[in-house]
Tab-separated table of C-alpha atoms in Angstrom:
chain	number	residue	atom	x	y	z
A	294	UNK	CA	-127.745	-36.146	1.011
A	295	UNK	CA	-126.984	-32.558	1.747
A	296	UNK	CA	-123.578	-30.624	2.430
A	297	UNK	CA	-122.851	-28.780	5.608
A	298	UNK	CA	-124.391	-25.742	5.737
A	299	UNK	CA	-121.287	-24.198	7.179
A	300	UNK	CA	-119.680	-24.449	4.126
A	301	UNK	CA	-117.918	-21.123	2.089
A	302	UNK	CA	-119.148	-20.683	-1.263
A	303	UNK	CA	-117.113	-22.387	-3.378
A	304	UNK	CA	-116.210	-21.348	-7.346
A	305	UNK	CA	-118.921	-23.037	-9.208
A	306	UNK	CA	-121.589	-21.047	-6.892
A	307	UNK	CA	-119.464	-17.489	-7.557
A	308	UNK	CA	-119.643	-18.424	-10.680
A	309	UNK	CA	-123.065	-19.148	-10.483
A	310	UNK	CA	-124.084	-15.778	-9.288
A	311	UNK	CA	-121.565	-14.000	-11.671
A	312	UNK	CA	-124.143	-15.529	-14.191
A	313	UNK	CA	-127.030	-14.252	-12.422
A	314	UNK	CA	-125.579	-10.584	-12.535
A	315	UNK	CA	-125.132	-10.359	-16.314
A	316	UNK	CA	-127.135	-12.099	-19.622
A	317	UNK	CA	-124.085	-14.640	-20.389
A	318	UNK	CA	-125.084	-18.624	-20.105
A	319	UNK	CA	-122.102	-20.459	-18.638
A	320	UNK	CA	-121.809	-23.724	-18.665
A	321	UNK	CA	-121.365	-26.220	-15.610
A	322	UNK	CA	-120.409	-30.056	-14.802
A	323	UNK	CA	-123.708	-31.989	-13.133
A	324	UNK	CA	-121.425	-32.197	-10.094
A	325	UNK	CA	-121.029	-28.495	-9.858
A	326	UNK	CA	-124.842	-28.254	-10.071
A	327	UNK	CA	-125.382	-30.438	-7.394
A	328	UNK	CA	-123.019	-27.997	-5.392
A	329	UNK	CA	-124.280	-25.111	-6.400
A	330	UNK	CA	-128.182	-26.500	-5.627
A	331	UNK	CA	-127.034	-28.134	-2.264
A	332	UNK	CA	-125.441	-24.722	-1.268
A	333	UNK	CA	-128.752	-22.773	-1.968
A	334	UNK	CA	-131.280	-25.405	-0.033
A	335	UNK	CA	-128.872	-25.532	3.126
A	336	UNK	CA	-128.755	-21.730	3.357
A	337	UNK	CA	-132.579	-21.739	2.842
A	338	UNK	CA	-132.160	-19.844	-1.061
A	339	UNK	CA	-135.019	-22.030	-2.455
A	340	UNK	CA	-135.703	-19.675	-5.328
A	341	UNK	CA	-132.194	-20.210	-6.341
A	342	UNK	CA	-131.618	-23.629	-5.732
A	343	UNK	CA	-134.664	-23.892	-8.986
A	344	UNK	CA	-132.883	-21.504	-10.575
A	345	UNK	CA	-129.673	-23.813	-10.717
A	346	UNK	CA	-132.113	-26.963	-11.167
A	347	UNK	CA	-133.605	-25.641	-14.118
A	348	UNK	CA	-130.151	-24.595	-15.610
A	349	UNK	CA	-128.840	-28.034	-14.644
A	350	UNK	CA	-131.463	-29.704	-16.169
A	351	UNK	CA	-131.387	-27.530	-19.533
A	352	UNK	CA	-127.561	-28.818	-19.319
A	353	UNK	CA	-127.514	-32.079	-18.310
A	354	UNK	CA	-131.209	-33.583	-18.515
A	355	UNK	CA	-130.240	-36.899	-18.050
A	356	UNK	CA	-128.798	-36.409	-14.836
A	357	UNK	CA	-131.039	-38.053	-12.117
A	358	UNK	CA	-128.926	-36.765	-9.042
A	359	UNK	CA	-129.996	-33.148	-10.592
A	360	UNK	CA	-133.773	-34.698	-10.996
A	361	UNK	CA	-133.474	-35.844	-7.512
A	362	UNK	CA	-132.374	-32.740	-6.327
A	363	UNK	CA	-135.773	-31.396	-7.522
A	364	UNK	CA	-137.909	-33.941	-5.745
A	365	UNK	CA	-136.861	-32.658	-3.218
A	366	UNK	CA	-137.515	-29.449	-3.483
A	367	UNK	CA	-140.969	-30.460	-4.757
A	368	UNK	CA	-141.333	-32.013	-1.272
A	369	UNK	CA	-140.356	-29.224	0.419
A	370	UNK	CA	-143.384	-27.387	-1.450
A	371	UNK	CA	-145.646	-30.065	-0.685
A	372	UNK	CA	-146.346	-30.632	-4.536
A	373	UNK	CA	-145.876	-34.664	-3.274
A	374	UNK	CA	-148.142	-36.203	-6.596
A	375	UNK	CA	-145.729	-34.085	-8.926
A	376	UNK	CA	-142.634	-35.988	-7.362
A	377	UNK	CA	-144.282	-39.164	-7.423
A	378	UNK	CA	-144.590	-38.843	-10.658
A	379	UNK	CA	-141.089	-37.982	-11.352
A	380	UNK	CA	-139.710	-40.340	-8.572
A	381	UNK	CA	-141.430	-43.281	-10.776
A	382	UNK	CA	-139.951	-42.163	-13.922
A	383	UNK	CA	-136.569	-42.181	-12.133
A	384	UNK	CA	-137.663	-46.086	-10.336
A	385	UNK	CA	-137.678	-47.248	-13.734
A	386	UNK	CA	-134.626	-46.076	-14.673
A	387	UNK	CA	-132.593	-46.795	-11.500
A	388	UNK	CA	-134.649	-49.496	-9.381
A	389	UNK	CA	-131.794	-49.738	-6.944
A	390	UNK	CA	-131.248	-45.425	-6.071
A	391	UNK	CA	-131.334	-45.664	-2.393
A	392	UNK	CA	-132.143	-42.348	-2.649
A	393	UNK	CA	-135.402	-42.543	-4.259
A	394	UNK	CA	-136.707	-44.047	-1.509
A	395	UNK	CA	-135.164	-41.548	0.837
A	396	UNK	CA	-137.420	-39.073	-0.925
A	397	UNK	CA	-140.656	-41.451	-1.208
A	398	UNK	CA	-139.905	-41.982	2.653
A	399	UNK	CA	-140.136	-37.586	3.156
A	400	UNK	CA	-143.261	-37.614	1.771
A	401	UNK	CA	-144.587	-39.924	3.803
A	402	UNK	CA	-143.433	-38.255	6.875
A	403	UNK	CA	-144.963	-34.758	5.348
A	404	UNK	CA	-147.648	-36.675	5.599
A	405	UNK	CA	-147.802	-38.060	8.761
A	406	UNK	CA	-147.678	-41.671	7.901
A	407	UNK	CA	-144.350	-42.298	9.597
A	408	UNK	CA	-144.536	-46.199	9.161
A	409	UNK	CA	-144.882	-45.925	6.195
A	410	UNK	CA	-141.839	-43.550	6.399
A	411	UNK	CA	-139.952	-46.355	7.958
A	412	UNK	CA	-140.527	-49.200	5.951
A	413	UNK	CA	-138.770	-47.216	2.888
A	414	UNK	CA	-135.918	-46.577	4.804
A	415	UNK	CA	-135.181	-49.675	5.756
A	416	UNK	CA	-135.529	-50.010	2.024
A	417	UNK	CA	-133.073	-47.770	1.288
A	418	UNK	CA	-130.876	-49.224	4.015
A	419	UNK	CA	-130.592	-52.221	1.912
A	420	UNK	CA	-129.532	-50.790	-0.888
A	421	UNK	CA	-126.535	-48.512	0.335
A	422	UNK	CA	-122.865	-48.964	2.218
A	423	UNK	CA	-123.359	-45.494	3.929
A	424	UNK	CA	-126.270	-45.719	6.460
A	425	UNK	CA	-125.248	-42.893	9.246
A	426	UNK	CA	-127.920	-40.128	7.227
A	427	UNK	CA	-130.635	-42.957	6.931
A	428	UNK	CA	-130.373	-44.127	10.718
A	429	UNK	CA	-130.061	-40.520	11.607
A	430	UNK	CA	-133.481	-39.962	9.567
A	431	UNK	CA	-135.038	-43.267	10.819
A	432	UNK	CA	-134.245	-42.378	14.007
A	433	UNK	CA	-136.660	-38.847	14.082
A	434	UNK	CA	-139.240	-41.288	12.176
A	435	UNK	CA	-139.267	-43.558	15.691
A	436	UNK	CA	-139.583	-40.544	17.503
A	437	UNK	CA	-142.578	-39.625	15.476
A	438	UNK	CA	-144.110	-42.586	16.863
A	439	UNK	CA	-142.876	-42.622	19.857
A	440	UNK	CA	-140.978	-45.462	19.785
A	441	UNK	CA	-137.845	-44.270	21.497
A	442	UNK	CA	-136.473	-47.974	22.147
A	443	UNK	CA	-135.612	-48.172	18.633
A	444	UNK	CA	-134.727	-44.281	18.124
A	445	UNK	CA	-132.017	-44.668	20.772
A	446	UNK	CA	-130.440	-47.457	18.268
A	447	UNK	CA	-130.563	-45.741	15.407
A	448	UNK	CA	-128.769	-42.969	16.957
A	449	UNK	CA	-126.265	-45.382	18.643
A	450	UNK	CA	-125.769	-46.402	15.009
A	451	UNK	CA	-125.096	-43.286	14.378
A	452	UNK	CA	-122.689	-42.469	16.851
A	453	UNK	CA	-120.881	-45.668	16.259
A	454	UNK	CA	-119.922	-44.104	12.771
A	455	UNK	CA	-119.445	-40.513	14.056
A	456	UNK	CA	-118.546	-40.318	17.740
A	457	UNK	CA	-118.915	-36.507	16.775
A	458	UNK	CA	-121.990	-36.498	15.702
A	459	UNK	CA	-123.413	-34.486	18.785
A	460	UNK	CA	-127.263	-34.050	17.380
A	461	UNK	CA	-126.998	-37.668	17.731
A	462	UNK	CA	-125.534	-38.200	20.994
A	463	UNK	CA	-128.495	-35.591	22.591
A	464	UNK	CA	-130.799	-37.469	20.726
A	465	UNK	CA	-129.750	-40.717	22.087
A	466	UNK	CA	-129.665	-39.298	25.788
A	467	UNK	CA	-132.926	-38.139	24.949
A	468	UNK	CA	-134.606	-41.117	24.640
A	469	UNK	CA	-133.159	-42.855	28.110
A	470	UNK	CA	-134.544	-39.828	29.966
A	471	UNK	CA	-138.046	-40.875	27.968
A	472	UNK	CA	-137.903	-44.075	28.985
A	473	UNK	CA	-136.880	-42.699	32.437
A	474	UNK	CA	-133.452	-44.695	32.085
A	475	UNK	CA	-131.225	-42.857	33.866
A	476	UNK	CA	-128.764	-45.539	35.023
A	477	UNK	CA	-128.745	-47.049	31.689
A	478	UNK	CA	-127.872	-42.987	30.084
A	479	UNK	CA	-125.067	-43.118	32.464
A	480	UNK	CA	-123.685	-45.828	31.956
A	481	UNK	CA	-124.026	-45.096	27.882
A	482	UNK	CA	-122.192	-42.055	28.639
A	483	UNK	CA	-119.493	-43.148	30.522
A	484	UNK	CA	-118.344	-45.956	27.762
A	485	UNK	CA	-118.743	-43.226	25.440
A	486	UNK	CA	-116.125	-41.171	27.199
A	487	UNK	CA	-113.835	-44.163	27.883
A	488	UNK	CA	-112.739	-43.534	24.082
A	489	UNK	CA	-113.998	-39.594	24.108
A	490	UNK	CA	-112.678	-38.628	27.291
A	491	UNK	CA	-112.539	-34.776	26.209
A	492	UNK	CA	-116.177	-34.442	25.173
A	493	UNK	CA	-117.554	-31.735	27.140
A	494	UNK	CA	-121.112	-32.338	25.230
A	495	UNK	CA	-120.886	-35.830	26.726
A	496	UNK	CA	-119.554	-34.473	30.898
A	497	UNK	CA	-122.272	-32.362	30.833
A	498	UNK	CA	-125.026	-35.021	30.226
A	499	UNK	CA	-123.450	-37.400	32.354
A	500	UNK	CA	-123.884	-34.626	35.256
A	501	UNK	CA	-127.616	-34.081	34.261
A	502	UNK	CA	-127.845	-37.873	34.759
A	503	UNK	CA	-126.196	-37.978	38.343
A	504	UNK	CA	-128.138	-35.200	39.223
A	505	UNK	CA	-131.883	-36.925	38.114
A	506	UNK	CA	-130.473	-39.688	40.279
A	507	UNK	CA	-129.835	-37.472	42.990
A	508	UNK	CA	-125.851	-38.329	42.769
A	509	UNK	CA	-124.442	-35.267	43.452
A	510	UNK	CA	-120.952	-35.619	44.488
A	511	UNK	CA	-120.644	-37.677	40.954
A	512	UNK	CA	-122.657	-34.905	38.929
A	513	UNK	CA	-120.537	-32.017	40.698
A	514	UNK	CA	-117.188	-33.908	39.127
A	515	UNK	CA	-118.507	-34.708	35.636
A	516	UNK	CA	-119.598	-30.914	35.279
A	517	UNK	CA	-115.924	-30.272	36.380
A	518	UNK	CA	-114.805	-32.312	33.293
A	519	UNK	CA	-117.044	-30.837	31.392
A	520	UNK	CA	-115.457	-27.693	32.271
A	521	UNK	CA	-111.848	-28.573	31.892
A	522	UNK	CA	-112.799	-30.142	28.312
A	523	UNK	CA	-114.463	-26.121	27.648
A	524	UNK	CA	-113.921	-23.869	29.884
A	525	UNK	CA	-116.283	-21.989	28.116
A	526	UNK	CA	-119.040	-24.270	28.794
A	527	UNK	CA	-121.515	-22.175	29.772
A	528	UNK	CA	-124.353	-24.854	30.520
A	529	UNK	CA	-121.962	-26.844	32.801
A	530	UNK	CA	-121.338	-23.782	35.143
A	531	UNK	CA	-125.178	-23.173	35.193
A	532	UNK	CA	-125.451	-26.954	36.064
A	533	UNK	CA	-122.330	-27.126	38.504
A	534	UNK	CA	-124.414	-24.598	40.461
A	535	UNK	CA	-127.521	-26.217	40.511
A	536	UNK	CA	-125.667	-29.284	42.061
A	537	UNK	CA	-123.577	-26.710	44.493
A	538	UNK	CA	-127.241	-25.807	45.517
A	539	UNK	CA	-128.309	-29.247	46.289
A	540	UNK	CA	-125.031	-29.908	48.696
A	541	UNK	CA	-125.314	-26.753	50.405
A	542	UNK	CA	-122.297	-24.745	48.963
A	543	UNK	CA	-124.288	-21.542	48.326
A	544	UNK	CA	-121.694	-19.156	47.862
A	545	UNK	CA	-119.787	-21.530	45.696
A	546	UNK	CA	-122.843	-21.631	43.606
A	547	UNK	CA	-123.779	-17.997	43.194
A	548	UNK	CA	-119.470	-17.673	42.033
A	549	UNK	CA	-120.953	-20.604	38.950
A	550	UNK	CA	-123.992	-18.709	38.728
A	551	UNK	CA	-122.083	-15.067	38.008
A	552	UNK	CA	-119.434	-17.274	35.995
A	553	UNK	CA	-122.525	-18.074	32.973
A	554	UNK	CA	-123.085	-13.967	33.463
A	555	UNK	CA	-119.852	-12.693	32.341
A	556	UNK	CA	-119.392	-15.412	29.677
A	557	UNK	CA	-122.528	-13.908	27.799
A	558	UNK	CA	-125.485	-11.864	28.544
A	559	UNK	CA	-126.758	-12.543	32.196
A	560	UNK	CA	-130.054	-14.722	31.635
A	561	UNK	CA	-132.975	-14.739	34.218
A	562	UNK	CA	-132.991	-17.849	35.180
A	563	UNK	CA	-128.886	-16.760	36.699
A	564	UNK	CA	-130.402	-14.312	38.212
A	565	UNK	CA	-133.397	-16.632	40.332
A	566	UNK	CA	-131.023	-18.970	40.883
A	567	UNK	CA	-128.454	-16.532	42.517
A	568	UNK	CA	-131.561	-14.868	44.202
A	569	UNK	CA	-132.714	-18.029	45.654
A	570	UNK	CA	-129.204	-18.574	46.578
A	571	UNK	CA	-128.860	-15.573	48.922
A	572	UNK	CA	-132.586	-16.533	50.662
A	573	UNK	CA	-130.349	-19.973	51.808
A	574	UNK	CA	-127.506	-17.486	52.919
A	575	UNK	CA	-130.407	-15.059	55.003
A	576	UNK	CA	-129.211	-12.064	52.754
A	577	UNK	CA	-132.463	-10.936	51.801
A	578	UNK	CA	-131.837	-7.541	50.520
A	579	UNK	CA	-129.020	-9.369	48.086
A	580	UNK	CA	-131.817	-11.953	47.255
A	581	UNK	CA	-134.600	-9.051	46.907
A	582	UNK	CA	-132.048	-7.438	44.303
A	583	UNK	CA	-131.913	-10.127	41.997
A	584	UNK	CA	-135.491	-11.564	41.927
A	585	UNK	CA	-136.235	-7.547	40.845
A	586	UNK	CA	-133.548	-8.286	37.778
A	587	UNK	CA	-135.293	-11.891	37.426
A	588	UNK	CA	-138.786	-9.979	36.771
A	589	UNK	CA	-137.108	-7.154	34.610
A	590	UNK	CA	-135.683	-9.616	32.431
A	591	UNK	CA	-138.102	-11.572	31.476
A	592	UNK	CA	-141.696	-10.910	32.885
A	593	UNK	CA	-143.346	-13.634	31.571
A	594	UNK	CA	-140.815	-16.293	33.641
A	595	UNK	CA	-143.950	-16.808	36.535
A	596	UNK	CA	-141.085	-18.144	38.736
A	597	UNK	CA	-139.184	-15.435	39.112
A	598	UNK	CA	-142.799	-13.107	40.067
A	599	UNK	CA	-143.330	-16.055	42.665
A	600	UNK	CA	-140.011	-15.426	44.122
A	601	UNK	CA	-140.763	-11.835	44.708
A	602	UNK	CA	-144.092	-12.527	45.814
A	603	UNK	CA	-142.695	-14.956	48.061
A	604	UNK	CA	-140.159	-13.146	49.511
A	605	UNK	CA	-142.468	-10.387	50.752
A	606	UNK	CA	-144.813	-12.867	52.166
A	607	UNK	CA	-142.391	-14.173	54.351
A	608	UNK	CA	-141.556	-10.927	55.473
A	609	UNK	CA	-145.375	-10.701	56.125
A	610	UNK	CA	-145.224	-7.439	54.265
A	611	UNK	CA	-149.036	-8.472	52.377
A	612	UNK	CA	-149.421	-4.955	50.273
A	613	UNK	CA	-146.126	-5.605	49.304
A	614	UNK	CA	-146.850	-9.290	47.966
A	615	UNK	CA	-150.029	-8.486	46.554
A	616	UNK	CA	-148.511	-5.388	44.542
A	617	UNK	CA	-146.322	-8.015	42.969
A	618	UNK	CA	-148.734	-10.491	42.482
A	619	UNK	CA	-151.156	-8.294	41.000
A	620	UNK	CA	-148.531	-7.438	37.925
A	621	UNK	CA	-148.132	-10.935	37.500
A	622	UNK	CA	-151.432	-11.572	37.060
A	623	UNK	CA	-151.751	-8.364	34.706
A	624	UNK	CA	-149.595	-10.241	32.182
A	625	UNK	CA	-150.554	-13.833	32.892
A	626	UNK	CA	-154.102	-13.912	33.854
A	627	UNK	CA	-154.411	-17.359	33.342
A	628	UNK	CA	-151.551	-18.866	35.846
A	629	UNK	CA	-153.593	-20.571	38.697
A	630	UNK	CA	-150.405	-20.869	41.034
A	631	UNK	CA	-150.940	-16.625	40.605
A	632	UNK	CA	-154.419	-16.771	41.834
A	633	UNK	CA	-153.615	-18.631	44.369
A	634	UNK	CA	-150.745	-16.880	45.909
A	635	UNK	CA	-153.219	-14.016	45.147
A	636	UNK	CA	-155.771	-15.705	47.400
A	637	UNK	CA	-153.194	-16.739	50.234
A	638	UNK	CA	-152.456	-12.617	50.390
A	639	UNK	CA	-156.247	-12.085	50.683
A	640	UNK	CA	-156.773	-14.466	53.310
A	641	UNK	CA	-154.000	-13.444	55.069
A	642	UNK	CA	-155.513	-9.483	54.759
A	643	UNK	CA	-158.889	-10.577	55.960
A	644	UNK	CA	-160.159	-9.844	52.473
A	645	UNK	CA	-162.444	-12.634	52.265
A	646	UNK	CA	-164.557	-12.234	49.355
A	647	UNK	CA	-161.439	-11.076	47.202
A	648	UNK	CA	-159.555	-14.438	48.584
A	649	UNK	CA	-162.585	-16.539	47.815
A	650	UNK	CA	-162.866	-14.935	44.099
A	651	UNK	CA	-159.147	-15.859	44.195
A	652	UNK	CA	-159.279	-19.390	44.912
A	653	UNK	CA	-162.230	-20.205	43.026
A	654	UNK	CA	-160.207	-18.332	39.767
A	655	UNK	CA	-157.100	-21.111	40.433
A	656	UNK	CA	-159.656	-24.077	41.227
A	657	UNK	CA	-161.010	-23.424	37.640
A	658	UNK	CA	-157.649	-23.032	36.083
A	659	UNK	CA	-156.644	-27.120	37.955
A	660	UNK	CA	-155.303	-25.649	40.877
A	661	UNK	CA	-157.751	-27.682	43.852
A	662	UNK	CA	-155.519	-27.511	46.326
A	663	UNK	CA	-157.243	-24.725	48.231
């Protein structure tokens, strides 16, 4: 299984690359190959992870983690009948290598025959004492299938061995909101936090949960954990003032909203929300402002051009609304909720033929509302 790809080169690899700079042959333990390869494939340095395979195996070619290592990065390179071949030379030699059957099992994923992915794994399950990597890797083969009754256990599994282990714990919350399980996600999460109370990962789902369910008050307080756990968080202040938006507590929002702003760059979707926050508080100039710096920061978010649009039409100021609409049709052409805002402007200007061209543009995009 591989390292963490956080990890600071160690002496083996800088004296690996010390190699690599002059015409001297040093010589290395099989376990300091296996760093030194490991360290390479995490940090995406395939030509020099084969570099330190082919060394290793000039050294040490009877080493079959080293051998392993390069199965894998045959099936990384697709080159699946070459590691076949060596992964039943290695079968004979070691019957009982969990991870041979970790690698058989990638190439059947590669190759899209995910139960056939899952059948070795369970394999290899048998044969090892440390099953957090396979469940974690069985667990994306369910998903593959979409099976997400059994992914959500593999990933408990996995969380029952690393409480930590926050891929899995989104993963796992994943799969309730598939299943469209939302009381059984919260209550998950909140005997995962009776022995991780200071989990902000954790606070934060919880209050995405409350708030599917429409339970405000109980999303607005988990977010507040989440917070206290990070104050950093800047997810749980966007969220906090989604559910601030929901009870009516506009201003309180917009202070959440400008809170994810000055902890890193402003995003547009800060700036719609605090926009649409300001149309509740009948500041339109304030809300005017910020749809513009929606739009300016990223054109291609259509709701932020519908805001605008929006905005004028309620003002019933039509050439305004249409100007708008128009540039968001310039870069998205193919947006029928554009065409027909476009055609409620033309209607609305007497401009029937340019309405009706409108309407019949969003009808044949799936828009048949109109």
């Amino acid at each position: 299984m591989a390292l963490d790809s956080s990890e600071q080169p160690g002496p083996p690899i800088t004296k690996f690359e010390s190699m690599l700079r002059t015409d001297d042959v040093y010589f290395f333990d099989a376990e300091d190959f296996e760093e030194i390869i490991h360290h390479y494939l995490n940090h995406g340095k395939v030509s020099l992870a084969k570099k330190a395979i082919k060394m290793g195996l000039q050294q040490h070619p009877n080493s079959l983690d080293i051998r392993l290592l390069d199965v894998e990065v045959m099936v990384f390179e697709n080159e699946f009948e070459d590691a076949e071949r060596v992964l039943d030379e290695l079968q004979l030699l070691e019957p009982n290598n969990e991870e041979i059957f970790v690698q058989r099992a990638n190439i059947q994923s590669k190759q899209d025959n995910h139960l056939g992915a899952i059948t070795l794994l369970h394999k290899a399950l048998e044969l090892t004492d440390e099953a957090t990597d396979l469940y974690s890797l069985l667990g994306m083969e369910y998903l593959f299938i979409d099976d997400y009754t059994m992914a959500r256990k593999c990933f408990i599994h996995c969380l029952e061995a690393d409480p930590e282990d926050y891929a899995s714990l989104y993963n796992t919350i994943y799969c309730y909101e598939f299943l469209d399980e939302h009381d059984g996600a919260i209550r998950y999460l909140n005997t995962y936090l009776d022995t991780n109370p200071y989990c902000q990962i954790a606070w934060h789902q919880l209050g995405k949960q409350y708030y599917a369910v429409k339970m405000y008050p109980e999303a607005l307080a988990a977010f507040d954990f989440a917070i206290i756990s990070d104050d950093s968080f800047l997810g749980a202040y966007f969220e906090k003032g989604r559910v601030l938006e929901k009870l009516g507590r506009y201003e309180e929002a917009i202070e959440n909203y400008n809170t994810t702003t000055e902890l890193e760059d402003p995003t547009s979707h800060a700036y719609l929300r605090i926009g649409k926050c300001y149309e509740h508080l009948n500041r339109p100039e304030k809300a005017r402002y910020y749809f513009y710096l929606t739009v300016h920061d990223d054109p291609l978010l259509d709701k932020g051009w519908l805001a605008i649009t929006d905005h004028y039409l309620k003002k019933k100021d039509y050439q305004k609304a249409q100007e708008y609409i128009d540039k968001a049709l310039s870069i998205d052409g193919e947006n029928a909720i554009y065409w027909k805002r476009s055609g409620i402007i033309h209607k609305a200007l007497n401009q029937v033929h340019e309405a009706d061209f409108a309407f019949k543009q969003a009808t044949e995009l799936g828009n048949y509302e109109e």
